[in-house]
PDB file of C-alpha atoms in Angstrom:
ATOM      1  CA  MET A   1       6.694   8.992  78.714  1.00 43.00           C
ATOM      2  CA  GLN A   2       9.836   9.240  80.765  1.00 47.00           C
ATOM      3  CA  LYS A   3      11.634   6.123  81.825  1.00 51.00           C
ATOM      4  CA  LEU A   4      11.242   5.421  85.476  1.00 52.00           C
ATOM      5  CA  GLY A   5      14.556   5.246  87.246  1.00 51.00           C
ATOM      6  CA  PHE A   6      14.575   2.375  89.672  1.00 52.00           C
ATOM      7  CA  HIS A   7      17.045  -0.300  90.653  1.00 51.00           C
ATOM      8  CA  ILE A   8      16.320  -4.001  90.970  1.00 48.00           C
ATOM      9  CA  GLY A   9      18.695  -5.892  93.191  1.00 51.00           C
ATOM     10  CA  ASN A  10      21.021  -8.641  91.910  1.00 54.00           C
ATOM     11  CA  GLY A  11      20.942  -7.234  88.342  1.00 55.00           C
ATOM     12  CA  ASN A  12      17.935  -9.301  87.332  1.00 62.00           C
ATOM     13  CA  SER A  13      17.396  -7.925  83.820  1.00 71.00           C
ATOM     14  CA  TYR A  14      14.402 -10.176  83.080  1.00 72.00           C
ATOM     15  CA  ALA A  15      12.475  -8.805  86.057  1.00 73.00           C
ATOM     16  CA  ARG A  16      13.380  -5.255  85.053  1.00 72.00           C
ATOM     17  CA  GLU A  17      12.223  -5.799  81.446  1.00 75.00           C
ATOM     18  CA  ARG A  18       9.007  -7.397  82.652  1.00 74.00           C
ATOM     19  CA  ILE A  19       8.255  -4.514  85.010  1.00 71.00           C
ATOM     20  CA  GLU A  20       9.043  -1.932  82.318  1.00 70.00           C
ATOM     21  CA  SER A  21       6.813  -3.762  79.839  1.00 69.00           C
ATOM     22  CA  ASP A  22       3.972  -3.887  82.398  1.00 66.00           C
ATOM     23  CA  ILE A  23       4.374  -0.169  83.075  1.00 65.00           C
ATOM     24  CA  GLN A  24       4.263   0.615  79.351  1.00 60.00           C
ATOM     25  CA  ASP A  25       1.191  -1.576  78.879  1.00 57.00           C
ATOM     26  CA  ILE A  26      -0.601   0.276  81.657  1.00 57.00           C
ATOM     27  CA  ALA A  27       0.507   3.697  80.448  1.00 51.00           C
ATOM     28  CA  PHE A  28      -0.402   3.284  76.781  1.00 55.00           C
ATOM     29  CA  THR A  29      -3.492   1.077  76.916  1.00 54.00           C
ATOM     30  CA  PRO A  30      -6.635   3.179  76.434  1.00 63.00           C
ATOM     31  CA  SER A  31      -9.121   2.472  79.163  1.00 66.00           C
ATOM     32  CA  ARG A  32     -12.723   1.888  78.192  1.00 68.00           C
ATOM     33  CA  GLN A  33     -13.764   3.019  81.665  1.00 70.00           C
ATOM     34  CA  ILE A  34     -12.199   6.437  81.080  1.00 70.00           C
ATOM     35  CA  LEU A  35     -13.976   6.784  77.721  1.00 71.00           C
ATOM     36  CA  VAL A  36     -17.324   5.807  79.236  1.00 72.00           C
ATOM     37  CA  HIS A  37     -16.704   8.250  82.076  1.00 76.00           C
ATOM     38  CA  LYS A  38     -16.070  11.050  79.571  1.00 76.00           C
ATOM     39  CA  TYR A  39     -19.252  10.215  77.651  1.00 83.00           C
ATOM     40  CA  TRP A  40     -21.384  10.091  80.792  1.00 88.00           C
ATOM     41  CA  LYS A  41     -19.897  13.371  81.964  1.00 88.00           C
ATOM     42  CA  THR A  42     -20.842  15.011  78.653  1.00 90.00           C
ATOM     43  CA  ILE A  43     -24.311  13.482  78.709  1.00 93.00           C
ATOM     44  CA  PHE A  44     -24.841  14.643  82.291  1.00 94.00           C
ATOM     45  CA  ILE A  45     -23.805  18.212  81.430  1.00 95.00           C
ATOM     46  CA  VAL A  46     -26.133  18.293  78.400  1.00 96.00           C
ATOM     47  CA  VAL A  47     -29.078  16.940  80.407  1.00 97.00           C
ATOM     48  CA  PHE A  48     -28.371  19.396  83.236  1.00 97.00           C
ATOM     49  CA  VAL A  49     -28.281  22.394  80.890  1.00 98.00           C
ATOM     50  CA  LEU A  50     -31.421  21.266  79.069  1.00 98.00           C
ATOM     51  CA  SER A  51     -33.267  20.819  82.362  1.00 98.00           C
ATOM     52  CA  LYS A  52     -32.352  24.383  83.349  1.00 98.00           C
ATOM     53  CA  VAL A  53     -33.574  25.697  79.986  1.00 98.00           C
ATOM     54  CA  PHE A  54     -36.881  23.832  80.338  1.00 98.00           C
ATOM     55  CA  LEU A  55     -37.248  25.035  83.924  1.00 98.00           C
ATOM     56  CA  ALA A  56     -36.714  28.654  82.867  1.00 98.00           C
ATOM     57  CA  THR A  57     -39.202  28.376  79.987  1.00 98.00           C
ATOM     58  CA  SER A  58     -41.823  26.712  82.184  1.00 98.00           C
ATOM     59  CA  ILE A  59     -41.486  29.472  84.794  1.00 98.00           C
ATOM     60  CA  TYR A  60     -41.746  32.098  82.040  1.00 98.00           C
ATOM     61  CA  PHE A  61     -44.901  30.580  80.552  1.00 98.00           C
ATOM     62  CA  PHE A  62     -46.419  30.090  84.014  1.00 98.00           C
ATOM     63  CA  LEU A  63     -45.897  33.769  84.811  1.00 98.00           C
ATOM     64  CA  GLU A  64     -47.310  34.761  81.414  1.00 98.00           C
ATOM     65  CA  TYR A  65     -50.361  32.590  82.082  1.00 97.00           C
ATOM     66  CA  LYS A  66     -50.904  34.202  85.488  1.00 97.00           C
ATOM     67  CA  HIS A  67     -50.504  37.660  83.963  1.00 97.00           C
ATOM     68  CA  ALA A  68     -53.042  36.806  81.241  1.00 96.00           C
ATOM     69  CA  GLN A  69     -55.473  35.503  83.878  1.00 96.00           C
ATOM     70  CA  GLU A  70     -55.155  38.744  85.850  1.00 95.00           C
ATOM     71  CA  LYS A  71     -55.830  40.820  82.709  1.00 95.00           C
ATOM     72  CA  LEU A  72     -58.851  38.647  81.918  1.00 93.00           C
ATOM     73  CA  THR A  73     -60.311  39.140  85.393  1.00 93.00           C
ATOM     74  CA  GLU A  74     -59.733  42.916  85.119  1.00 93.00           C
ATOM     75  CA  VAL A  75     -61.521  43.019  81.756  1.00 92.00           C
ATOM     76  CA  ARG A  76     -64.492  41.077  83.173  1.00 90.00           C
ATOM     77  CA  LYS A  77     -64.926  43.560  86.035  1.00 82.00           C
TER      78      LYS A  77
END
């Protein structure tokens, strides 16, 4: 990470070190919220894809059932 170039008035080195340390803590601390967000995003994508697969298979079997019913009625006539 690049050092941020900023100037603190009156040459207060303690304040500068404190701010730099806070910036580094924020930049390098892994966030649990980000990890949870990534997991939920993956879970959502998997559930979405699976729902589309199940929808397609249910439509396919419904159409096959209707086609079989039509053939059965034709055979009976």
